[in-house]
């Protein structure tokens, strides 16, 4: 961990990190701002091997059925290249969203809130 709070890691190393669910909850204020019949909230996940790695995002269960990420992913991760240069927050957030495609987070969130 660096003084700026980021955990710097390469994309290859991040792709190998297993995540575990920490918490999820409904956010009534967010749900009120969505389409009728939708449920919204947030979820937080942590690295199994790197417990100081944290990823969180807002989600929404659409009235039509799917549970999707609502907005950006928040994290203390900063991707770096092979020589340690920061990739930047936009590239990091994009990569993190890609990692979440392979994570069965929707079922975990729905189990917690129902």
Short mmCIF file of C-alpha atoms in Angstrom, two decimals:
data_model
loop_
_atom_site.label_atom_id
_atom_site.label_comp_id
_atom_site.label_asym_id
_atom_site.label_seq_id
_atom_site.Cartn_x
_atom_site.Cartn_y
_atom_site.Cartn_z
CA UNK A 1 0.00 0.00 0.00
CA UNK A 2 1.32 3.43 -0.93
CA UNK A 3 0.88 6.68 1.02
CA UNK A 4 -1.86 7.75 -1.43
CA UNK A 5 -3.93 4.71 -0.41
CA UNK A 6 -3.64 2.77 -3.66
CA UNK A 7 -2.60 -0.85 -3.87
CA UNK A 8 -0.53 -0.97 -7.06
CA UNK A 9 -0.75 -4.19 -9.05
CA UNK A 10 -0.31 -5.35 -12.64
CA UNK A 11 -3.34 -6.37 -14.67
CA UNK A 12 -2.01 -9.95 -14.87
CA UNK A 13 -1.72 -10.14 -11.08
CA UNK A 14 -5.17 -8.60 -10.62
CA UNK A 15 -6.68 -11.17 -12.98
CA UNK A 16 -5.45 -13.92 -10.63
CA UNK A 17 -6.97 -12.40 -7.48
CA UNK A 18 -9.94 -14.24 -5.98
CA UNK A 19 -12.58 -12.00 -4.44
CA UNK A 20 -14.86 -12.67 -1.50
CA UNK A 21 -18.08 -10.90 -0.67
CA UNK A 22 -17.91 -8.55 2.33
CA UNK A 23 -21.30 -6.80 2.33
CA UNK A 24 -24.23 -5.76 0.20
CA UNK A 25 -27.27 -3.70 1.04
CA UNK A 26 -30.25 -1.98 -0.51
CA UNK A 27 -30.04 1.80 -0.80
CA UNK A 28 -33.61 3.16 -0.65
CA UNK A 29 -32.53 6.60 -1.88
CA UNK A 30 -30.91 5.09 -4.97
CA UNK A 31 -33.95 2.88 -5.59
CA UNK A 32 -36.25 5.92 -5.42
CA UNK A 33 -34.24 7.56 -8.22
CA UNK A 34 -34.57 4.58 -10.55
CA UNK A 35 -37.33 3.19 -12.71
CA UNK A 36 -40.51 1.97 -11.02
CA UNK A 37 -40.15 -1.47 -9.50
CA UNK A 38 -36.35 -1.42 -9.47
CA UNK A 39 -34.22 -2.19 -6.42
CA UNK A 40 -30.80 -0.56 -6.01
CA UNK A 41 -27.91 -0.81 -3.59
CA UNK A 42 -24.19 -1.33 -3.15
CA UNK A 43 -21.76 -4.19 -2.68
CA UNK A 44 -18.20 -4.49 -1.36
CA UNK A 45 -15.72 -7.26 -2.12
CA UNK A 46 -12.22 -7.99 -0.82
CA UNK A 47 -9.24 -9.87 -2.18
CA UNK A 48 -8.79 -13.32 -0.62
CA UNK A 49 -5.01 -13.34 -1.00
CA UNK A 50 -4.73 -9.56 -0.70
CA UNK A 51 -7.18 -8.61 2.07
CA UNK A 52 -6.31 -4.94 1.72
CA UNK A 53 -7.62 -5.01 -1.89
CA UNK A 54 -11.14 -3.60 -1.91
CA UNK A 55 -13.64 -3.25 -4.76
CA UNK A 56 -17.14 -1.82 -4.49
CA UNK A 57 -19.90 -0.73 -6.81
CA UNK A 58 -23.53 0.25 -6.95
CA UNK A 59 -25.99 -2.16 -8.53
CA UNK A 60 -29.57 -2.10 -9.70
CA UNK A 61 -32.08 -4.91 -10.21
CA UNK A 62 -34.06 -3.72 -13.20
CA UNK A 63 -37.79 -4.35 -13.35
CA UNK A 64 -37.08 -6.40 -16.48
CA UNK A 65 -34.96 -8.78 -14.39
CA UNK A 66 -31.19 -8.41 -14.73
CA UNK A 67 -28.95 -7.14 -11.94
CA UNK A 68 -26.37 -4.76 -13.40
CA UNK A 69 -23.59 -2.45 -12.27
CA UNK A 70 -24.96 1.06 -11.89
CA UNK A 71 -22.16 3.54 -12.52
CA UNK A 72 -18.47 3.16 -11.85
CA UNK A 73 -16.45 0.71 -9.79
CA UNK A 74 -14.71 2.07 -6.69
CA UNK A 75 -11.46 0.57 -5.51
CA UNK A 76 -8.15 1.13 -3.81
CA UNK A 77 -6.45 -0.56 -6.78
CA UNK A 78 -4.24 1.24 -9.28
CA UNK A 79 -3.03 -0.82 -12.22
CA UNK A 80 0.61 -0.42 -13.15
CA UNK A 81 2.62 -1.48 -16.16
CA UNK A 82 5.67 -3.75 -16.11
CA UNK A 83 7.94 -0.95 -14.88
CA UNK A 84 5.54 0.33 -12.20
CA UNK A 85 3.99 3.32 -13.98
CA UNK A 86 0.36 4.03 -13.04
CA UNK A 87 -2.17 3.15 -15.74
CA UNK A 88 -4.56 5.79 -14.36
CA UNK A 89 -8.02 5.62 -12.82
CA UNK A 90 -9.95 5.29 -16.10
CA UNK A 91 -7.94 2.30 -17.34
CA UNK A 92 -8.02 0.73 -13.87
CA UNK A 93 -11.80 1.12 -13.51
CA UNK A 94 -12.37 -0.31 -16.98
CA UNK A 95 -10.22 -3.35 -16.20
CA UNK A 96 -11.97 -3.87 -12.87
CA UNK A 97 -15.38 -3.85 -14.58
CA UNK A 98 -14.04 -6.48 -16.97
CA UNK A 99 -12.93 -8.64 -14.04
CA UNK A 100 -16.43 -8.47 -12.57
CA UNK A 101 -17.87 -10.12 -15.70
CA UNK A 102 -16.30 -13.38 -14.48
CA UNK A 103 -17.53 -13.02 -10.90
CA UNK A 104 -20.93 -14.41 -9.88
CA UNK A 105 -21.66 -11.30 -7.84
CA UNK A 106 -25.31 -10.98 -8.87
CA UNK A 107 -26.37 -14.20 -7.15
CA UNK A 108 -24.42 -13.30 -4.02
CA UNK A 109 -26.05 -9.87 -3.82
CA UNK A 110 -29.52 -11.28 -4.40
CA UNK A 111 -28.96 -13.93 -1.70
CA UNK A 112 -28.03 -11.24 0.82
CA UNK A 113 -30.87 -8.84 0.12
CA UNK A 114 -33.69 -11.41 -0.06
#
